[in-house]
Short mmCIF file of C-alpha atoms and ligand atoms in Angstrom, two decimals:
data_model
loop_
_atom_site.label_atom_id
_atom_site.label_comp_id
_atom_site.label_asym_id
_atom_site.label_seq_id
_atom_site.Cartn_x
_atom_site.Cartn_y
_atom_site.Cartn_z
CA MET A 30 -13.96 10.55 -38.13
CA ASN A 31 -10.46 10.52 -39.06
CA ALA A 32 -8.70 11.19 -35.64
CA PRO A 33 -6.82 8.01 -34.39
CA HIS A 34 -8.95 6.08 -31.70
CA VAL A 35 -8.07 6.76 -28.13
CA THR A 36 -8.95 3.45 -26.81
CA GLU A 37 -5.54 2.82 -25.41
CA LYS A 38 -5.65 5.68 -22.94
CA LEU A 39 -9.08 5.41 -22.05
CA ALA A 40 -8.13 3.55 -18.79
CA LEU A 41 -5.84 6.38 -17.41
CA TRP A 42 -8.72 8.94 -18.84
CA ALA A 43 -11.30 7.39 -16.76
CA GLY A 44 -9.49 7.85 -13.61
CA GLY A 45 -7.98 11.27 -14.68
CA ASP A 46 -4.87 10.00 -15.03
CA LEU A 47 -3.89 12.10 -17.91
CA PRO A 48 -2.39 15.56 -18.04
CA GLU A 49 -4.82 18.26 -18.49
CA GLY A 50 -4.08 18.61 -22.31
CA GLU A 51 -4.70 15.22 -23.28
CA MET A 52 -7.81 14.63 -20.94
CA LEU A 53 -9.28 17.33 -23.03
CA SER A 54 -8.46 16.05 -26.33
CA ILE A 55 -9.80 12.72 -25.54
CA LYS A 56 -13.05 14.34 -24.44
CA ALA A 57 -13.14 16.24 -27.49
CA HIS A 58 -12.76 12.68 -29.20
CA LEU A 59 -15.35 10.88 -27.70
CA ASP A 60 -17.84 13.32 -28.54
CA SER A 61 -17.29 12.70 -32.12
CA CYS A 62 -16.64 8.86 -32.02
CA PRO A 63 -19.20 6.40 -30.79
CA ALA A 64 -16.73 3.44 -30.65
CA CYS A 65 -14.49 5.24 -28.55
CA LYS A 66 -17.39 6.49 -26.38
CA ALA A 67 -18.80 3.42 -25.59
CA GLU A 68 -15.56 1.87 -24.56
CA ALA A 69 -15.22 5.08 -22.31
CA ASP A 70 -18.36 4.52 -20.69
CA ALA A 71 -17.38 1.01 -19.72
CA TYR A 72 -14.16 2.26 -18.50
CA THR A 73 -16.31 4.86 -16.59
CA GLY A 74 -18.64 2.47 -15.09
CA ALA A 75 -15.84 -0.23 -14.02
CA THR A 76 -13.82 2.34 -12.50
CA SER A 77 -16.55 4.21 -10.55
CA TRP A 78 -17.81 0.17 -9.57
CA ILE A 79 -14.41 -0.40 -8.08
CA GLN A 80 -13.91 3.00 -6.03
CA THR A 81 -17.65 2.43 -4.54
CA PRO A 82 -16.82 1.65 -0.73
CA SER A 83 -17.46 -1.58 -0.08
CA GLU A 84 -17.82 -3.48 3.35
CA LEU A 85 -14.94 -5.19 5.17
CA PRO A 86 -15.71 -8.41 6.72
CA PHE A 87 -14.45 -7.35 10.24
CA SER A 88 -16.94 -7.06 13.23
CA HIS A 89 -16.26 -4.49 15.84
CA ALA A 90 -15.29 -7.46 17.93
CA GLU A 91 -12.35 -8.50 15.50
CA ARG A 92 -11.30 -4.99 15.20
CA ALA A 93 -11.08 -4.39 18.81
CA ASN A 94 -9.37 -7.54 19.00
CA ILE A 95 -6.45 -6.68 16.66
CA ARG A 96 -6.14 -3.16 18.67
CA ASN A 97 -6.10 -5.07 22.15
CA GLU A 98 -3.39 -7.49 20.67
CA VAL A 99 -1.42 -4.69 19.43
CA MET A 100 -1.40 -2.70 22.70
CA ALA A 101 -0.79 -5.79 24.74
CA GLU A 102 2.61 -6.61 22.55
CA ILE A 103 3.41 -2.59 23.14
CA ARG A 104 3.19 -2.94 26.84
CA LYS A 105 5.07 -6.07 27.10
CA SER A 106 7.85 -4.67 24.81
CA ASN A 107 7.93 -1.36 26.78
CA LYS A 108 7.91 -3.47 29.83
CA SER A 109 10.99 -5.23 29.13
CA ASN A 110 12.93 -2.53 27.69
CA ALA A 111 12.09 -0.89 31.20
CA ARG A 112 13.41 -3.90 32.89
CA ARG A 113 16.63 -3.68 30.88
CA VAL A 114 17.28 -0.24 32.03
CA MET A 115 16.13 -0.54 35.51
CA PRO A 116 18.91 -2.57 37.18
CA TRP A 117 21.60 0.24 35.98
CA LEU A 118 19.53 2.86 37.38
CA MET A 119 19.12 1.28 40.37
CA ALA A 120 22.84 0.32 40.91
CA ALA A 121 23.55 4.09 39.98
CA ALA A 122 21.29 5.21 42.68
CA SER A 123 22.75 2.92 45.37
CA ILE A 124 26.14 3.81 44.55
CA LEU A 125 24.98 7.57 45.26
CA ALA A 126 22.73 6.83 48.31
CA ALA A 127 25.71 5.11 49.71
CA MET A 128 27.97 7.50 48.96
CA LEU A 129 26.09 10.08 50.44
CA LEU A 130 25.39 8.27 53.50
CA TYR A 131 29.12 7.85 53.95
CA SER A 132 29.77 11.13 53.51
CA ALA A 133 27.52 12.28 56.17
CA TYR A 134 28.61 9.40 58.68
CA ASN A 135 31.99 10.68 58.25
CA ASP A 136 31.89 14.02 58.31
CA ASN A 137 30.03 13.65 61.82
CA ARG A 138 32.64 11.50 63.38
CA ASN A 139 35.49 13.80 61.95
CA THR A 140 34.49 16.51 64.21
CA GLY A 141 34.32 14.29 67.24
CA PRO A 142 37.67 13.19 69.64
CA SER A 143 37.47 9.71 67.98
CA ALA A 144 37.65 10.90 64.27
CA ARG A 145 38.56 7.68 62.36
CA ILE A 146 39.50 9.26 59.17
CA ALA A 147 42.77 11.01 59.27
CA GLN A 148 43.80 14.38 58.45
CA THR A 149 47.17 14.80 57.09
CA ALA A 150 49.22 17.49 55.68
CA SER A 151 49.66 16.84 52.32
CA HIS A 152 51.08 20.09 50.22
CA PRO A 153 54.20 22.05 50.89
CA SER A 154 53.50 24.25 48.16
CA PRO A 155 50.38 26.06 47.74
CA GLN A 156 50.98 26.68 44.16
CA THR A 157 51.13 22.92 43.74
CA ALA A 158 47.58 22.24 43.88
CA SER A 159 47.69 18.50 42.46
CA PRO A 160 46.46 16.13 45.40
CA ALA A 161 48.87 14.21 47.19
CA PRO A 162 50.96 12.66 44.33
CA LEU A 163 52.78 12.44 47.34
CA GLN A 164 56.20 10.89 48.03
CA ASN A 165 55.50 7.66 46.08
CA GLY A 166 53.04 9.19 43.61
CA ASN A 167 50.55 6.23 44.17
CA TYR A 168 47.42 7.80 45.47
CA LYS A 169 46.12 4.39 46.47
CA GLN A 170 49.32 3.87 48.94
CA ASP A 171 49.49 7.09 50.14
CA TYR A 172 45.80 7.47 50.98
CA GLU A 173 46.13 3.68 52.58
CA GLN A 174 48.40 5.25 54.92
CA ILE A 175 46.63 8.77 55.28
CA HIS A 176 43.33 6.50 56.36
CA GLU A 177 45.34 4.40 58.91
CA GLN A 178 46.89 7.33 60.67
CA SER A 179 44.32 8.12 63.01
CA ALA A 180 45.49 10.24 65.66
CA PRO A 181 43.72 13.62 65.27
CA SER A 182 45.37 16.88 65.60
CA GLN A 183 48.85 15.60 65.87
CA ALA A 184 51.93 17.02 63.85
CA GLN A 185 51.80 14.30 61.31
CA PRO A 186 55.03 12.90 60.02
CA PRO A 187 55.45 13.36 56.18
CA ILE A 188 54.60 10.05 54.35
CA LYS A 189 57.74 8.90 53.00
CA ASN A 190 57.93 5.00 53.30
CA ALA A 191 54.75 4.66 51.46
CA ALA A 192 56.24 2.67 48.69
CA ASN A 193 56.81 0.10 51.46
CA THR A 194 53.39 -0.37 52.23
CA PRO A 195 51.68 -2.95 49.79
CA ALA A 196 48.58 -1.53 48.30
CA LYS A 197 45.65 -2.98 49.99
CA ARG A 198 42.52 -3.98 47.86
CA ARG A 199 39.43 -1.90 49.11
CA ALA A 200 36.48 -3.09 50.32
CA PRO A 201 33.52 -1.99 48.64
CA GLY A 202 32.65 1.14 50.20
CA TYR A 203 35.73 1.86 51.55
CA TYR A 204 36.01 5.80 52.19
CA ALA A 205 38.89 8.19 52.72
CA LYS A 206 39.06 11.58 53.45
CA SER A 207 42.18 13.67 53.99
CA GLN A 208 42.84 17.38 54.65
CA PRO A 209 46.55 18.88 55.38
CA ASN A 210 47.20 19.86 58.98
CA SER A 211 49.77 22.44 57.51
CA PRO A 212 50.09 25.99 57.86
CA GLU A 213 49.01 26.08 54.21
CA ARG A 214 45.75 24.49 55.35
CA GLU A 215 43.75 27.15 53.56
CA SER A 216 45.12 26.66 50.25
CA SER A 217 45.11 22.80 49.96
CA ILE A 218 43.02 20.05 48.90
CA THR A 219 40.83 17.62 50.46
CA ARG A 220 40.63 14.23 48.46
CA ILE A 221 37.77 11.78 49.29
CA GLU A 222 38.01 8.51 47.70
CA PHE A 223 35.10 5.87 47.42
CA GLN A 224 35.71 2.39 46.38
CA THR A 225 32.43 0.88 44.69
CA ALA A 226 31.44 -2.66 44.37
CA ASN A 227 33.53 -3.02 41.34
CA PRO A 228 36.90 -3.29 42.53
CA ASN A 229 38.51 -1.70 39.51
CA ILE A 230 36.31 1.31 39.89
CA ARG A 231 37.16 3.70 42.66
CA ILE A 232 35.83 7.34 42.54
CA ILE A 233 37.84 10.15 44.01
CA TRP A 234 37.00 13.62 44.62
CA PHE A 235 39.45 16.42 45.03
CA VAL A 236 37.89 19.89 46.94
CA GLN A 237 39.85 22.70 47.20
CA ALA A 238 38.93 24.87 50.17
CA ASN A 239 39.61 28.09 48.79
CA SER A 240 40.15 30.16 45.54
CA SER A 241 43.78 29.15 44.98
CA THR A 242 44.11 27.68 41.56
CA THR A 243 43.81 24.16 41.09
CA ASP A 244 45.01 21.81 38.19
CA LEU A 245 43.93 18.43 38.50
CA SER A 246 44.71 17.53 34.87
CA GLY A 247 45.27 14.26 36.13
CA ASP A 248 48.78 12.64 36.10
CA SER A 249 46.97 10.44 38.44
CA ASN A 250 46.59 6.99 37.17
CA GLU A 251 43.26 6.54 38.77
CA GLN A 252 39.94 8.04 37.69
CA PRO A 253 38.91 11.26 39.34
CA GLY A 254 35.27 11.14 40.43
CA MET B 8 8.08 34.28 7.53
CA GLU B 9 11.81 34.32 9.40
CA GLU B 10 10.30 34.44 12.70
CA GLU B 11 7.85 31.73 11.77
CA LYS B 12 10.95 29.54 11.01
CA LYS B 13 12.76 30.06 13.79
CA MET B 14 9.55 29.04 15.78
CA THR B 15 9.33 25.82 13.67
CA GLY B 16 13.18 25.13 14.68
CA ALA B 17 12.12 25.61 18.18
CA VAL B 18 9.36 23.26 18.08
CA GLU B 19 11.33 20.82 16.26
CA ARG B 20 14.14 20.73 19.01
CA ILE B 21 11.52 20.63 21.88
CA GLU B 22 9.47 17.81 20.63
CA GLY B 23 12.49 16.10 19.51
CA VAL B 24 11.33 15.07 16.18
CA ILE B 25 11.27 15.50 12.60
CA ILE B 26 8.74 17.69 11.50
CA ALA B 27 8.60 18.03 7.68
CA SER B 28 9.77 21.37 6.50
CA GLY B 29 7.14 23.75 5.61
CA ALA B 30 4.84 22.33 8.31
CA PRO B 31 2.63 24.73 9.60
CA ILE B 32 2.95 24.53 13.64
CA GLY B 33 -0.16 25.00 15.11
CA SER B 34 -2.03 23.27 12.40
CA LEU B 35 -1.49 19.87 13.38
CA GLY B 36 -3.78 17.18 12.54
CA ARG B 37 -5.51 15.08 15.04
CA LEU B 38 -3.36 11.95 14.06
CA ASP B 39 0.04 14.17 14.48
CA GLU B 40 -0.91 15.25 17.51
CA MET B 41 -1.41 11.44 18.88
CA VAL B 42 1.80 10.78 17.08
CA LEU B 43 3.56 13.02 19.31
CA ARG B 44 1.90 11.79 22.26
CA VAL B 45 3.32 8.31 21.44
CA ARG B 46 6.72 9.61 20.94
CA ARG B 47 6.56 11.71 24.24
CA GLY B 48 6.22 8.43 26.14
CA ASP B 49 2.34 7.92 25.88
CA ALA B 50 2.08 4.50 24.57
CA GLU B 51 -1.84 4.37 25.05
CA ALA B 52 -2.24 7.24 22.62
CA PHE B 53 -1.48 4.57 20.12
CA ASN B 54 -4.79 2.97 20.67
CA GLU B 55 -6.33 5.92 19.54
CA ILE B 56 -4.35 6.16 16.21
CA MET B 57 -5.23 2.30 15.37
CA LEU B 58 -8.94 3.43 16.17
CA GLU B 59 -8.41 6.30 13.71
CA THR B 60 -6.57 4.17 10.90
CA GLU B 61 -7.89 0.71 11.20
CA LYS B 62 -9.84 0.87 8.27
CA ARG B 63 -7.38 1.94 6.09
CA VAL B 64 -4.90 -0.57 7.56
CA LEU B 65 -7.69 -3.55 7.45
CA GLY B 66 -8.87 -2.54 3.98
CA ILE B 67 -5.66 -2.55 2.20
CA ALA B 68 -4.50 -5.54 4.12
CA TYR B 69 -7.84 -7.46 3.29
CA ARG B 70 -7.96 -6.08 -0.82
CA VAL B 71 -4.29 -6.56 -1.40
CA LEU B 72 -4.13 -10.46 0.33
CA GLY B 73 -7.87 -11.41 -0.12
CA ASP B 74 -8.03 -13.54 2.58
CA PRO B 75 -9.51 -11.81 6.00
CA GLU B 76 -7.65 -14.05 8.43
CA GLN B 77 -4.27 -13.04 6.90
CA ALA B 78 -5.87 -9.48 6.65
CA LYS B 79 -5.95 -9.64 10.34
CA ASP B 80 -2.89 -10.82 10.95
CA ALA B 81 -1.09 -8.58 8.39
CA SER B 82 -2.92 -5.42 10.00
CA GLN B 83 -1.88 -6.37 13.55
CA ASP B 84 2.12 -6.63 11.87
CA ALA B 85 1.47 -3.52 10.41
CA PHE B 86 0.38 -1.60 13.43
CA LEU B 87 3.39 -2.96 15.41
CA ARG B 88 5.60 -2.14 12.55
CA ALA B 89 4.21 1.45 12.56
CA TYR B 90 4.51 1.82 16.43
CA LYS B 91 8.49 0.86 16.11
CA SER B 92 9.11 3.41 13.24
CA LEU B 93 6.94 5.99 14.15
CA ASN B 94 10.21 8.09 14.36
CA THR B 95 10.64 7.86 10.73
CA TYR B 96 7.03 9.78 10.37
CA ARG B 97 7.64 13.20 9.33
CA VAL B 98 5.05 15.25 11.53
CA GLY B 99 3.08 17.47 8.80
CA GLU B 100 3.00 14.65 6.25
CA SER B 101 -0.05 12.51 5.51
CA PHE B 102 -0.15 9.96 8.34
CA MET B 103 -2.79 8.16 6.24
CA ALA B 104 -0.44 7.69 3.46
CA TRP B 105 2.31 6.78 5.71
CA ILE B 106 0.61 4.23 7.43
CA GLY B 107 -0.84 3.11 4.08
CA ARG B 108 2.75 2.75 3.25
CA VAL B 109 3.68 0.57 6.15
CA THR B 110 1.04 -1.85 5.48
CA VAL B 111 1.61 -2.30 1.73
CA ASN B 112 4.86 -3.12 2.89
CA VAL B 113 3.96 -6.13 5.26
CA CYS B 114 1.19 -7.13 2.86
CA ARG B 115 4.44 -7.36 0.22
CA ASP B 116 5.84 -9.69 2.57
CA TYR B 117 3.02 -11.80 2.87
CA LEU B 118 3.14 -12.18 -0.83
CA LYS B 119 6.59 -12.97 -0.69
CA LYS B 120 5.53 -15.99 1.94
CA ARG B 121 3.04 -17.33 -0.21
CA GLU B 122 5.37 -17.40 -3.31
CA HIS B 123 8.04 -19.18 -1.64
CA GLY B 124 5.65 -21.87 -0.67
CA ALA B 125 5.53 -20.81 3.51
CA MET B 126 1.94 -20.47 2.68
CA ALA B 127 -0.77 -21.74 0.55
CA ALA B 128 0.23 -21.02 -2.97
CA ALA B 129 -1.91 -18.03 -4.45
CA ASP B 130 -5.18 -19.96 -4.91
CA PRO B 131 -7.05 -18.70 -8.04
CA ASN B 132 -10.24 -19.92 -6.03
CA PHE B 133 -9.31 -18.42 -3.12
CA LEU B 134 -12.60 -16.33 -3.00
CA GLU B 135 -14.38 -19.65 -2.76
CA SER B 136 -12.99 -20.45 0.32
CA MET B 137 -14.08 -16.93 1.92
CA PRO B 138 -16.36 -17.23 4.93
CA SER B 139 -20.14 -16.86 3.73
CA PRO B 140 -21.84 -13.41 4.02
CA ASP B 141 -23.69 -15.12 7.01
CA SER B 142 -20.74 -15.05 9.32
CA TYR B 143 -20.12 -11.03 8.68
CA LYS B 144 -22.13 -8.62 10.28
CA ALA B 145 -25.86 -10.08 10.63
CA GLU B 146 -27.15 -6.77 9.66
CA THR B 147 -25.40 -6.26 6.47
CA THR B 148 -27.72 -6.98 3.45
CA ILE B 149 -27.17 -9.36 0.70
CA LEU B 150 -26.34 -7.02 -1.49
CA ARG B 151 -23.82 -5.10 0.35
CA HIS B 152 -22.02 -8.75 0.86
CA GLN B 153 -22.47 -9.26 -3.11
CA HIS B 154 -20.85 -6.03 -3.83
CA ALA B 155 -17.97 -6.53 -1.47
CA GLU B 156 -17.45 -10.30 -2.73
CA LEU B 157 -17.66 -9.14 -6.30
CA ILE B 158 -14.98 -6.24 -5.50
CA GLN B 159 -12.79 -9.31 -4.29
CA ARG B 160 -13.44 -11.56 -6.94
CA ALA B 161 -12.58 -8.72 -9.72
CA LEU B 162 -9.18 -7.85 -7.81
CA ALA B 163 -8.39 -11.77 -7.38
CA ALA B 164 -8.23 -11.48 -11.24
CA LEU B 165 -5.05 -9.08 -11.11
CA THR B 166 -1.38 -9.69 -10.39
CA PRO B 167 -0.19 -8.94 -6.87
CA ALA B 168 1.50 -5.56 -8.07
CA GLU B 169 -1.58 -4.62 -10.35
CA ARG B 170 -3.96 -5.38 -7.56
CA MET B 171 -1.79 -3.17 -4.86
CA ALA B 172 -1.52 -0.19 -7.39
CA LEU B 173 -5.31 -0.27 -7.99
CA VAL B 174 -6.19 -0.58 -4.37
CA LEU B 175 -4.12 2.37 -3.33
CA ARG B 176 -5.04 4.29 -6.46
CA ASP B 177 -8.78 3.74 -6.70
CA MET B 178 -9.88 2.37 -3.48
CA GLU B 179 -7.69 4.22 -1.16
CA GLY B 180 -7.48 7.46 -2.91
CA PHE B 181 -3.91 7.84 -2.84
CA SER B 182 -2.27 9.79 -5.58
CA THR B 183 -0.20 8.29 -8.45
CA HIS B 184 2.93 9.88 -6.59
CA GLU B 185 1.89 8.24 -3.48
CA THR B 186 1.07 4.82 -5.00
CA ALA B 187 4.38 5.03 -6.69
CA ARG B 188 5.87 5.74 -3.36
CA ALA B 189 4.26 3.19 -1.27
CA MET B 190 5.19 0.78 -3.51
CA GLY B 191 8.74 1.94 -4.49
CA LEU B 192 8.04 2.18 -8.20
CA LYS B 193 8.03 5.06 -10.67
CA GLU B 194 5.08 6.86 -11.27
CA GLY B 195 5.26 5.49 -15.25
CA THR B 196 5.24 1.84 -13.74
CA ILE B 197 2.38 2.55 -11.61
CA ARG B 198 0.69 4.39 -14.57
CA ALA B 199 0.99 1.20 -16.49
CA GLN B 200 -0.10 -1.39 -13.64
CA ILE B 201 -3.26 0.77 -13.03
CA SER B 202 -4.27 0.85 -16.85
CA MET B 203 -3.76 -2.63 -16.96
CA ALA B 204 -5.69 -3.19 -13.83
CA ARG B 205 -8.57 -0.96 -14.98
CA SER B 206 -8.83 -3.04 -18.28
CA LYS B 207 -9.27 -6.27 -16.58
CA ILE B 208 -11.69 -4.88 -13.92
CA LYS B 209 -13.65 -3.64 -17.09
CA VAL B 210 -13.70 -6.76 -18.45
CA PHE B 211 -14.74 -8.32 -15.23
CA CYS B 212 -17.49 -5.96 -15.05
CA GLN B 213 -18.65 -6.82 -18.61
CA ARG B 214 -18.64 -10.47 -18.42
CA VAL B 215 -19.65 -11.15 -14.52
CA LEU B 216 -21.69 -7.94 -13.17
CA ARG B 217 -24.19 -8.04 -15.76
CA LYS B 218 -25.48 -11.12 -14.69
CA ASN B 219 -25.32 -10.20 -11.07
CA LYS B 220 -27.75 -8.33 -8.93
CA GLY B 221 -24.90 -6.74 -6.85
CA GLY B 222 -23.50 -5.25 -10.20
CA ARG B 223 -23.97 -1.92 -11.21
CA PRO B 224 -22.58 -1.49 -14.82
ZN1 LIG C 23 -12.28 6.66 -31.66
#
């Protein structure tokens, strides 16, 4: 037998981990070399022995316990995740609910004689749809005034003196709504303002009653809602 | 074919998950379906995933670590890690191979801890401290115990890397490619480790098993 022995490759050969050509040439060598054949048998026996499925020392109860522990951990972490998100959801929901309530409440009162929310003339020009960047350009102050003028259906004097009125800090939930009384009423804008619990955040809507063009691309220094 | 591709795209969007390219839709395995359920928020489906995969996870952990208590802890960690990183699994691939990789990584961490002395240093006689066969399932026969115990003793003769490679390739049925991927090594390195491991197992068999009833060769 002159062909070189293949003992070094037998470990991989036993597990079928060599390229097909090499597997075949080793097999051919084994057929004619008793020494390599004996070594190959030892490898094959050892490999098939290690591959024989063996018992795991874990009872059903132990395995169930592992699963239960894992599921408990997962539920706990999911709960704490939910706990982190819930306050934000609740806050958002309560703000929305408060806004809707205020809106409904004030709409009702507006229709009666004792409407507290002022309806004021705001825009002299139908083209300038921007909402009451009024005389002093300060929405806060202007709408403070709008809110305070409560005589309904009277000709309102134009707000000219607003700069002299100090800006008040709005109470949370403060709500103001304005509509023009002018002849161009149909082309003007209603402004709805809502003070959130955070004094730095106020939500303002501009609602246009008809189809005239509106450009609200914010020269306001407040955030529109 | 084009249409099929479009369908795949649609499902990817609907599920909002990564689906392995080329995975035929509609042929998702049971495990993949459970994975999708967990991703949709049904955390309880993970219990079913554990039921299906616990033998593999416990098997790898026990054979690599050699200690049943550590194997249980490592399995628990592996399942938790799998749950947390479930989004990295590409539906359509082999989930068994994926969870095997997760388990191997956890075991590697356990072995590192051992090396750094946080746990008892690798004890060449740790098999001596294994619980006696009586504490295992009562109905298990002595031969089965012997076989399992001898396997553990044979594995204990290997280095951790050889042991891991052999466990994955020969005992868990990973391909060489999958083994290399799980261990983060090149296939050539894995072949060398497997070759060395089989040589040591062969020697173990020649020396030990012939004297033992549980041994076959
Ligand atoms: Zn030979």
